[in-house]
mmCIF file of C-alpha atoms in Angstrom:
data_model
loop_
_atom_site.group_PDB
_atom_site.id
_atom_site.type_symbol
_atom_site.label_atom_id
_atom_site.label_comp_id
_atom_site.label_asym_id
_atom_site.label_seq_id
_atom_site.Cartn_x
_atom_site.Cartn_y
_atom_site.Cartn_z
ATOM 1 C CA MET A 1 75.505 95.272 103.609
ATOM 2 C CA ALA A 2 79.060 94.914 102.411
ATOM 3 C CA ALA A 3 80.910 97.416 100.305
ATOM 4 C CA LYS A 4 84.557 98.137 100.752
ATOM 5 C CA PHE A 5 87.067 100.729 99.652
ATOM 6 C CA THR A 6 90.392 101.446 101.324
ATOM 7 C CA ALA A 7 92.540 104.542 100.864
ATOM 8 C CA MET A 8 95.933 104.093 102.479
ATOM 9 C CA ALA A 9 97.702 107.399 103.125
ATOM 10 C CA ALA A 10 98.071 109.950 105.879
ATOM 11 C CA LEU A 11 95.901 113.037 105.445
ATOM 12 C CA ASP A 12 98.839 115.412 105.007
ATOM 13 C CA CYS A 13 100.303 113.134 102.295
ATOM 14 C CA LEU A 14 97.236 113.335 100.060
ATOM 15 C CA LYS A 15 97.122 115.701 97.107
ATOM 16 C CA TYR A 16 93.419 116.456 97.357
ATOM 17 C CA CYS A 17 90.917 115.551 100.063
ATOM 18 C CA LYS A 18 88.133 115.540 97.486
ATOM 19 C CA GLU A 19 89.775 112.607 95.662
ATOM 20 C CA ASN A 20 89.262 110.494 98.782
ATOM 21 C CA GLN A 21 85.508 110.812 98.844
ATOM 22 C CA ALA A 22 85.222 107.236 97.519
ATOM 23 C CA PRO A 23 85.562 105.579 100.965
ATOM 24 C CA LYS A 24 82.605 107.561 102.249
ATOM 25 C CA ASP A 25 80.571 107.016 99.105
ATOM 26 C CA ILE A 26 81.264 103.291 98.872
ATOM 27 C CA ASN A 27 81.605 102.236 102.514
ATOM 28 C CA PHE A 28 78.894 104.453 103.969
ATOM 29 C CA TRP A 29 76.333 105.180 101.259
ATOM 30 C CA GLY A 30 76.902 101.770 99.677
ATOM 31 C CA SER A 31 75.428 100.260 102.857
ATOM 32 C CA VAL A 32 72.875 102.912 103.780
ATOM 33 C CA TYR A 33 70.964 103.069 100.471
ATOM 34 C CA PRO A 34 70.230 99.325 100.198
ATOM 35 C CA THR A 35 69.136 99.270 103.840
ATOM 36 C CA TYR A 36 66.844 102.228 103.291
ATOM 37 C CA PHE A 37 65.111 100.575 100.346
ATOM 38 C CA ALA A 38 64.919 97.184 102.105
ATOM 39 C CA ILE A 39 63.326 98.489 105.334
ATOM 40 C CA PRO A 40 59.666 97.931 104.304
ATOM 41 C CA HIS A 41 60.370 94.303 103.350
ATOM 42 C CA LEU A 42 62.574 93.703 106.387
ATOM 43 C CA LYS A 43 59.835 95.008 108.707
ATOM 44 C CA LYS A 44 57.265 92.652 107.181
ATOM 45 C CA THR A 45 59.554 89.630 107.457
ATOM 46 C CA ARG A 46 61.273 90.583 110.737
ATOM 47 C CA GLY A 47 64.497 90.537 108.753
ATOM 48 C CA LYS A 48 68.113 90.989 109.698
ATOM 49 C CA VAL A 49 70.718 93.487 108.588
ATOM 50 C CA PHE A 50 74.436 92.725 108.559
ATOM 51 C CA VAL A 51 76.814 95.689 108.611
ATOM 52 C CA ASN A 52 80.432 95.260 107.549
ATOM 53 C CA SER A 53 82.148 97.915 109.617
ATOM 54 C CA SER A 54 85.735 97.425 110.726
ATOM 55 C CA SER A 55 87.898 97.392 113.820
ATOM 56 C CA VAL A 56 89.548 100.535 112.458
ATOM 57 C CA ALA A 57 86.335 102.347 113.438
ATOM 58 C CA ILE A 58 87.362 101.682 117.055
ATOM 59 C CA LEU A 59 91.173 101.363 116.921
ATOM 60 C CA HIS A 60 91.913 104.346 114.594
ATOM 61 C CA PRO A 61 95.206 103.248 112.980
ATOM 62 C CA PRO A 62 97.340 105.889 111.230
ATOM 63 C CA SER A 63 97.275 106.267 107.431
ATOM 64 C CA PHE A 64 93.650 105.125 107.157
ATOM 65 C CA SER A 65 91.927 108.397 108.076
ATOM 66 C CA PHE A 66 89.267 108.412 105.338
ATOM 67 C CA TYR A 67 88.626 104.676 105.561
ATOM 68 C CA THR A 68 88.423 104.881 109.370
ATOM 69 C CA ALA A 69 86.020 107.822 109.214
ATOM 70 C CA SER A 70 83.741 106.016 106.760
ATOM 71 C CA LYS A 71 83.653 102.855 108.911
ATOM 72 C CA ALA A 72 83.090 104.867 112.115
ATOM 73 C CA ALA A 73 80.192 106.663 110.423
ATOM 74 C CA LEU A 74 78.759 103.286 109.433
ATOM 75 C CA LEU A 75 79.066 102.032 113.004
ATOM 76 C CA SER A 76 77.334 105.102 114.448
ATOM 77 C CA PHE A 77 74.614 105.138 111.806
ATOM 78 C CA TYR A 78 73.623 101.507 112.350
ATOM 79 C CA GLU A 79 73.776 101.864 116.137
ATOM 80 C CA THR A 80 71.106 104.526 115.717
ATOM 81 C CA MET A 81 69.166 102.429 113.195
ATOM 82 C CA ARG A 82 69.148 99.524 115.650
ATOM 83 C CA LEU A 83 67.210 101.683 118.116
ATOM 84 C CA GLU A 84 64.872 103.019 115.451
ATOM 85 C CA LEU A 85 64.054 99.662 113.835
ATOM 86 C CA ALA A 86 63.897 97.303 116.838
ATOM 87 C CA PRO A 87 62.248 94.894 117.436
ATOM 88 C CA GLU A 88 61.104 94.242 113.843
ATOM 89 C CA ILE A 89 64.612 94.292 112.374
ATOM 90 C CA SER A 90 67.779 93.026 114.046
ATOM 91 C CA ILE A 91 71.155 94.510 113.161
ATOM 92 C CA THR A 92 74.500 92.738 113.533
ATOM 93 C CA ILE A 93 77.554 94.958 113.166
ATOM 94 C CA ALA A 94 80.896 93.358 112.287
ATOM 95 C CA THR A 95 84.067 94.968 113.572
ATOM 96 C CA LEU A 96 86.514 92.851 111.641
ATOM 97 C CA GLY A 97 90.280 92.934 111.713
ATOM 98 C CA PHE A 98 92.715 91.362 109.318
ATOM 99 C CA THR A 99 90.899 88.693 107.328
ATOM 100 C CA ASP A 100 92.754 86.766 104.640
ATOM 101 C CA SER A 101 91.914 88.609 101.415
ATOM 102 C CA GLU A 102 93.464 90.274 98.384
ATOM 103 C CA ILE A 103 93.764 93.537 100.294
ATOM 104 C CA VAL A 104 95.668 91.894 103.153
ATOM 105 C CA ARG A 105 97.968 90.343 100.524
ATOM 106 C CA GLY A 106 98.730 93.823 99.128
ATOM 107 C CA LYS A 107 96.194 94.516 96.385
ATOM 108 C CA HIS A 108 95.388 98.227 96.292
ATOM 109 C CA LEU A 109 94.764 101.229 94.058
ATOM 110 C CA LYS A 110 97.662 103.543 93.339
ATOM 111 C CA ASP A 111 97.089 106.519 91.079
ATOM 112 C CA GLY A 112 93.896 104.886 89.834
ATOM 113 C CA VAL A 113 95.650 101.635 88.845
ATOM 114 C CA MET A 114 95.176 98.313 90.645
ATOM 115 C CA GLN A 115 98.510 97.022 91.984
ATOM 116 C CA VAL A 116 99.797 94.253 94.246
ATOM 117 C CA ASP A 117 102.530 95.156 96.722
ATOM 118 C CA SER A 118 102.997 92.366 99.257
ATOM 119 C CA GLU A 119 105.897 94.212 100.904
ATOM 120 C CA GLN A 120 103.658 97.233 101.597
ATOM 121 C CA ALA A 121 100.953 94.920 102.954
ATOM 122 C CA SER A 122 103.383 93.286 105.381
ATOM 123 C CA LYS A 123 104.070 96.723 106.895
ATOM 124 C CA PHE A 124 100.370 97.169 107.748
ATOM 125 C CA VAL A 125 99.421 93.637 108.754
ATOM 126 C CA LEU A 126 101.015 93.546 112.183
ATOM 127 C CA LEU A 127 98.547 91.194 113.860
ATOM 128 C CA PRO A 128 97.408 87.625 113.140
ATOM 129 C CA VAL A 129 95.022 87.101 110.217
ATOM 130 C CA ILE A 130 91.852 84.987 110.341
ATOM 131 C CA SER A 131 90.893 82.793 107.392
ATOM 132 C CA SER A 132 87.995 84.006 105.275
ATOM 133 C CA SER A 133 86.014 80.810 105.883
ATOM 134 C CA ASP A 134 86.378 80.989 109.692
ATOM 135 C CA CYS A 135 85.380 84.636 109.608
ATOM 136 C CA ALA A 136 82.329 83.875 107.440
ATOM 137 C CA LYS A 137 81.210 81.067 109.783
ATOM 138 C CA SER A 138 81.460 83.394 112.769
ATOM 139 C CA ILE A 139 79.487 86.117 110.966
ATOM 140 C CA VAL A 140 76.682 83.767 109.884
ATOM 141 C CA SER A 141 76.415 82.338 113.415
ATOM 142 C CA ALA A 142 76.211 85.841 114.901
ATOM 143 C CA ILE A 143 73.496 86.894 112.448
ATOM 144 C CA CYS A 144 71.456 83.740 113.154
ATOM 145 C CA ARG A 145 71.711 84.392 116.919
ATOM 146 C CA LYS A 146 70.772 88.056 116.320
ATOM 147 C CA ASP A 147 73.958 89.187 118.072
ATOM 148 C CA ARG A 148 74.502 92.920 118.173
ATOM 149 C CA TYR A 149 78.182 92.579 117.212
ATOM 150 C CA VAL A 150 80.637 90.102 115.781
ATOM 151 C CA THR A 151 84.353 90.774 116.117
ATOM 152 C CA GLU A 152 86.960 88.671 114.342
ATOM 153 C CA PRO A 153 89.681 87.701 115.029
ATOM 154 C CA LYS A 154 88.607 87.376 118.661
ATOM 155 C CA TYR A 155 91.782 88.996 120.056
ATOM 156 C CA LEU A 156 90.403 92.307 118.752
ATOM 157 C CA CYS A 157 87.833 92.326 121.573
ATOM 158 C CA LEU A 158 90.750 92.780 123.971
ATOM 159 C CA LEU A 159 92.270 95.501 121.821
ATOM 160 C CA HIS A 160 88.940 97.360 121.625
ATOM 161 C CA PHE A 161 88.697 97.236 125.420
ATOM 162 C CA ALA A 162 92.323 98.293 125.908
ATOM 163 C CA LYS A 163 91.923 101.182 123.434
ATOM 164 C CA ASN A 164 88.985 102.522 125.429
ATOM 165 C CA VAL A 165 90.761 102.124 128.779
ATOM 166 C CA CYS A 166 94.136 103.539 127.722
ATOM 167 C CA PRO A 167 94.120 105.337 124.346
ATOM 168 C CA GLN A 168 97.560 106.867 125.001
ATOM 169 C CA ALA A 169 99.078 103.368 124.985
ATOM 170 C CA PHE A 170 97.776 102.822 121.457
ATOM 171 C CA GLU A 171 99.207 106.124 120.305
ATOM 172 C CA TRP A 172 102.567 105.175 121.814
ATOM 173 C CA LEU A 173 102.456 101.763 120.088
ATOM 174 C CA HIS A 174 101.756 103.345 116.699
ATOM 175 C CA HIS A 175 104.473 105.975 117.100
ATOM 176 C CA THR A 176 106.962 103.354 118.305
ATOM 177 C CA PHE A 177 106.283 100.442 115.963
ATOM 178 C CA THR A 178 104.856 102.133 112.846
ATOM 179 C CA PRO A 179 106.453 105.605 112.805
ATOM 180 C CA GLU A 180 106.406 105.657 108.985
ATOM 181 C CA HIS A 181 102.600 105.870 109.161
ATOM 182 C CA CYS A 182 102.591 108.658 111.759
ATOM 183 C CA THR A 183 103.686 111.634 109.689
ATOM 184 C CA GLY A 184 103.806 113.969 112.690
ATOM 185 C CA ALA A 185 106.269 111.650 114.419
ATOM 186 C CA SER A 186 108.459 111.287 111.330
ATOM 187 C CA GLN A 187 108.391 115.084 110.803
ATOM 188 C CA ALA A 188 109.437 115.681 114.436
ATOM 189 C CA LYS A 189 112.452 113.347 113.972
ATOM 190 C CA LYS A 190 113.556 115.331 110.879
ATOM 191 C CA ASP A 191 113.453 118.672 112.747
#
């Protein structure tokens, strides 16, 4: 199931939390409802479910709070579904990083209008990007093998591990290299 919506702003910079319900509605419910209705057919055919979560569900970057929460909810939900539906249905969860796409090139919504800001995108894309075709090949291979997870680009596996071993290091990295996205850090410098 693949639906995607990204809201890029720190929580304290948003006018209204309610306006940012779209990530939850699209990312979470946009995957859950089709799965729910497909379960009877998938059980009969021993089908497979693909879940497009994100590495943000594990790495928690600043300025993506609603998007991160929606992808983390997706990850947790399908982890539970895997237990409930096995062995009839296999579930492969993707924890993808930066994949070459319009979003990575700066396409986003601002005040309800679609815009392209490549300079803004370059501030967020700090790590290498994988091509869409290489990512797709990896995903299809993982689904065919009935892998539990697929993570692309592969270097993210190391980052996921490092984040779990030393979360303070990730916080330090964000505050040091992307302070403009850590509003608490930028506020402390002003005081």
